[in-house]
Every structure is written in C-alpha cells, then in structure tokens.
Amino acid sequence: MELTLVVLIIVVGLTFDFTNGFHDAANAIATSISTRALTPRVALAMAAVMNFLGAFLGTEVAQTVGKGIIGAPEAVSGLLLVLCALLGAIAWNVFTWWRGLPTSSSHALIGGLVGAALAASATVHWSGILDKVVLPMLLSPLVGVALGYLLHTAILWLFRRAAPRRTMRRFRMAQTVSAAAMGLGHGLQDAQKTMGVIVLALVTAGWQDDFSVPVWVIVAVALAMAAGTYSGGRRIITTLGRRIVHLDPPRGFAAETSAAAVLYTTAFLVKAPISTTQTITAAILGAGATRRASAVRWQVARSIVTAWVLTFPGAGIPAAALYLFLHAVTGV
C-alpha cells in the first residue's frame, strides 16, 4: 500500500501541477494578449517554455512547503494525508477555473495540506504559516498595487512628450520581455510547491532522509506545468486581461514588470510561497488606477478578493472530508 500511495501521490501531484499550469497561465500572458502585444498561441508557447525553465532556478520555496507547513505522520497515514491535500487543491482549482476566477493554486495547496492535517490530528506549523504564507499573502498584493501604480506613473511622465503610436508599438515589444519574466517567475514560484509536496511524500514514506529536491522531481514537475500552461486557461485570461480594467501596452508592461519583481524577491530572498495570481492581479489594479479609480471594475475585483478569502477553506474542507472518509474506509 505504501508503494501504491507514493506512486499515486506523484501522479496526482503532477496532475495538480498541470491544473496549476492551465489555471495560472493567465498570470504570465493575459495582459500581453489583451493589449495585442502577443497572439494567444505565441503567448502560451512562450509562457510554457519560461515556466519550464523557471522550475530549475531554485528549490528554497519547495523546502518551505515540504517541511514548514505541516508535520505529516509517518508511513501510510501521512501519505494518505498528502494525497487528500492534493485532491482538495485540484478540486478547488477546477471549480474556480470553471467559474473564471483567478484564485491562487499555491494557497489551495497549502489550504489542502492544513485541512487534511487537522483532520488527521497531525502537526500544523502555525508560526511557519503565519511567517511564510499569511504575511506574504497580505503584503505581496499591496506591494504589487504600489509598484504597478508607481511604475506606470513613471512611464507616463517619461513618455509624456513621445508620439503615442510609436510609444504603443515600443511597449508592445517590451511586453514580450515582461511577459517572459512573468512566465519565468511563475515557474520559479509555483512549480516548487508541487516539488515540496512530492518530497514530503518521499520523506514520509522513508524513501528520503531530507527535504532536498531530486532532479527527476524537478524535471517531471517542470514538464507537467509547461504542458498545463500551453493547454490554455482562457476563461481566466479573459478575467485578468479585460474584465478588471482596460489595459494598453504601457500599463500591461508596468503590471507584468512589477509582479515579476515581487515574485523573484519573495522566492530568492524571503523563500515564501506567494501567489502569482494575487500578485499580477494587484499589479494590474495598480497600473489601471493611474487612469482614474473608476477605470477599475471594482465589482469584478471584489469577486476575486472574495474567492481569495475562500481558497483556504475551499480546498481545506474537501481535503479534510476526504481524509476522514478514506481513514474510515481503510482503517489506516
């Protein structure tokens, strides 16, 4: 049973990573598509390649997820916990994708882990969750809004006398670079979370002594995320790219550049698993607000914030219920 569960967790983990890719594809490319800087096909292909490469840039976030969120019981009970956490996160990802809501796959995964751990009476590292999840979750959108607003304000001032048509053309070209940076940052941040869960399963099963990430795990996760990203996620692309605020190339560039800066800073310096979805959405709001506050469709923004708040229980409750059911059925 232990071998079966480990293999199943790896398969389900890669499935979660695939859903993360199509659910969060909009993070990197929605603004570039909406401003017509890139065609959907080219944007998706570029985002997939950059997601793949980003997964190889570090493993610090993976180790935070693997050992800093919960302490799973040993052997079969712990493996069952991890499996239920993944299934709860996948269910929430699919539901919010169907509804077209850009919620956080990262927080869905963490919510699933905490929910299943509570159901299993396992250890939850609340201090680690506060330091590495809750505080970054609150601060990263605020920083994204501020950076998006300030960067686009600077662009407006620097190019105030430039010819509008030429400026738009240049920023469409610049968006290729900023969208690539977002794709790389998405791979850097989100791929590591799945790596951390797979390594947690390996440690729980006793197949590995520490939380270092094997190369085969990095490669498998990178491929799964790239495939998911290339498959699309057009519902959320529409929400991020058009429904929140009308974007032009300078605003799109400012939003993508600001969000990418937050992703790299938190991954390399803070080692925190932040939400790429929250970060790019906040940066879009900040860049859009430079026109006027009424230019932002705040009703859509409120529905997104509501979905963010519901993500932890939305993934955690199904994960907990599934664990209790399987525990009762298997007697593990």
XYZ file of C-alpha atoms in Angstrom, residues 136-272:
137
model
C 3.379 37.351 2.308
C -0.212 36.749 1.150
C -1.256 40.084 2.652
C 1.849 42.074 1.725
C 2.552 40.885 -1.827
C -0.704 42.279 -3.309
C -0.136 45.606 -1.549
C 3.390 45.792 -2.937
C 2.072 44.751 -6.365
C -0.523 47.543 -6.372
C 2.035 50.135 -5.282
C 4.692 49.049 -7.774
C 2.196 48.852 -10.645
C 0.904 52.333 -9.886
C 4.339 53.905 -9.391
C 5.926 52.273 -12.441
C 3.129 53.298 -14.764
C 3.123 56.807 -13.306
C 6.854 56.988 -14.084
C 6.205 55.735 -17.632
C 3.527 58.390 -18.167
C 5.942 61.107 -17.051
C 8.944 59.833 -19.035
C 6.970 59.442 -22.274
C 4.650 62.429 -21.861
C 6.041 64.134 -24.994
C 6.556 60.987 -27.089
C 4.423 60.180 -30.138
C 1.558 57.947 -28.888
C 1.609 55.480 -31.795
C 5.356 54.923 -31.615
C 5.200 54.610 -27.807
C 2.484 51.946 -28.016
C 4.485 49.991 -30.584
C 7.606 50.067 -28.415
C 5.750 48.922 -25.326
C 4.147 46.070 -27.250
C 7.679 44.888 -27.993
C 8.725 45.460 -24.379
C 5.792 43.358 -23.207
C 7.385 40.318 -24.819
C 10.208 40.680 -22.300
C 7.967 41.443 -19.310
C 5.627 38.541 -20.139
C 8.633 36.214 -20.393
C 9.808 37.460 -16.990
C 6.364 36.701 -15.541
C 6.401 33.212 -17.054
C 9.829 32.559 -15.560
C 8.675 33.860 -12.170
C 5.554 31.698 -12.287
C 7.671 28.610 -12.928
C 10.089 29.629 -10.180
C 7.314 30.071 -7.610
C 4.532 27.645 -8.439
C 6.467 24.625 -9.689
C 8.365 24.478 -6.407
C 5.193 23.993 -4.388
C 4.426 20.703 -6.113
C 8.065 19.685 -5.732
C 7.752 20.303 -1.995
C 4.673 18.086 -1.679
C 6.256 15.216 -3.626
C 9.387 15.436 -1.471
C 7.157 15.484 1.630
C 5.664 12.191 0.435
C 9.125 10.695 -0.150
C 10.275 11.707 3.336
C 7.034 10.467 4.926
C 7.486 7.084 3.244
C 11.078 6.909 4.479
C 12.462 6.909 0.947
C 14.441 10.082 1.590
C 16.064 11.494 4.730
C 15.979 15.221 3.988
C 13.899 17.696 2.013
C 16.324 18.249 -0.866
C 14.608 18.006 -4.252
C 15.818 15.225 -6.604
C 16.495 16.186 -10.210
C 13.841 13.792 -11.545
C 11.208 15.568 -9.436
C 12.236 18.965 -10.842
C 12.102 17.689 -14.430
C 8.738 15.940 -14.002
C 7.123 18.953 -12.326
C 8.547 21.366 -14.911
C 7.159 19.289 -17.782
C 3.716 18.957 -16.171
C 3.427 22.689 -15.529
C 4.620 23.598 -19.029
C 2.065 21.228 -20.562
C -0.710 22.686 -18.418
C 0.246 26.242 -19.301
C 0.270 25.508 -23.028
C -3.196 23.947 -22.777
C -4.635 27.379 -22.029
C -6.999 28.525 -19.349
C -8.758 31.115 -21.498
C -11.587 31.793 -19.025
C -9.189 33.313 -16.511
C -7.184 35.044 -19.236
C -10.350 36.974 -20.120
C -10.957 37.958 -16.490
C -7.424 39.179 -15.850
C -6.835 40.769 -19.238
C -10.116 42.553 -19.877
C -12.719 42.397 -17.136
C -10.779 44.118 -14.323
C -9.503 47.143 -16.238
C -8.827 48.056 -19.853
C -5.103 47.675 -20.441
C -2.883 49.310 -23.011
C 0.736 48.196 -23.662
C 2.397 50.615 -21.169
C 0.022 49.528 -18.390
C 0.499 45.883 -19.311
C 4.275 46.298 -19.202
C 4.107 48.069 -15.835
C 1.870 45.362 -14.334
C 3.971 42.441 -15.580
C 7.286 44.012 -14.590
C 6.040 44.891 -11.100
C 4.585 41.440 -10.490
C 7.730 39.689 -11.734
C 9.873 41.776 -9.370
C 7.739 40.661 -6.406
C 7.913 37.001 -7.466
C 11.713 36.951 -7.726
C 12.206 38.849 -4.471
C 9.994 36.536 -2.435
C 11.421 33.360 -3.995
C 15.113 34.188 -3.607
C 15.182 36.428 -0.523
C 12.131 35.563 1.579
C 11.746 31.929 0.366
C 7.980 32.324 0.710
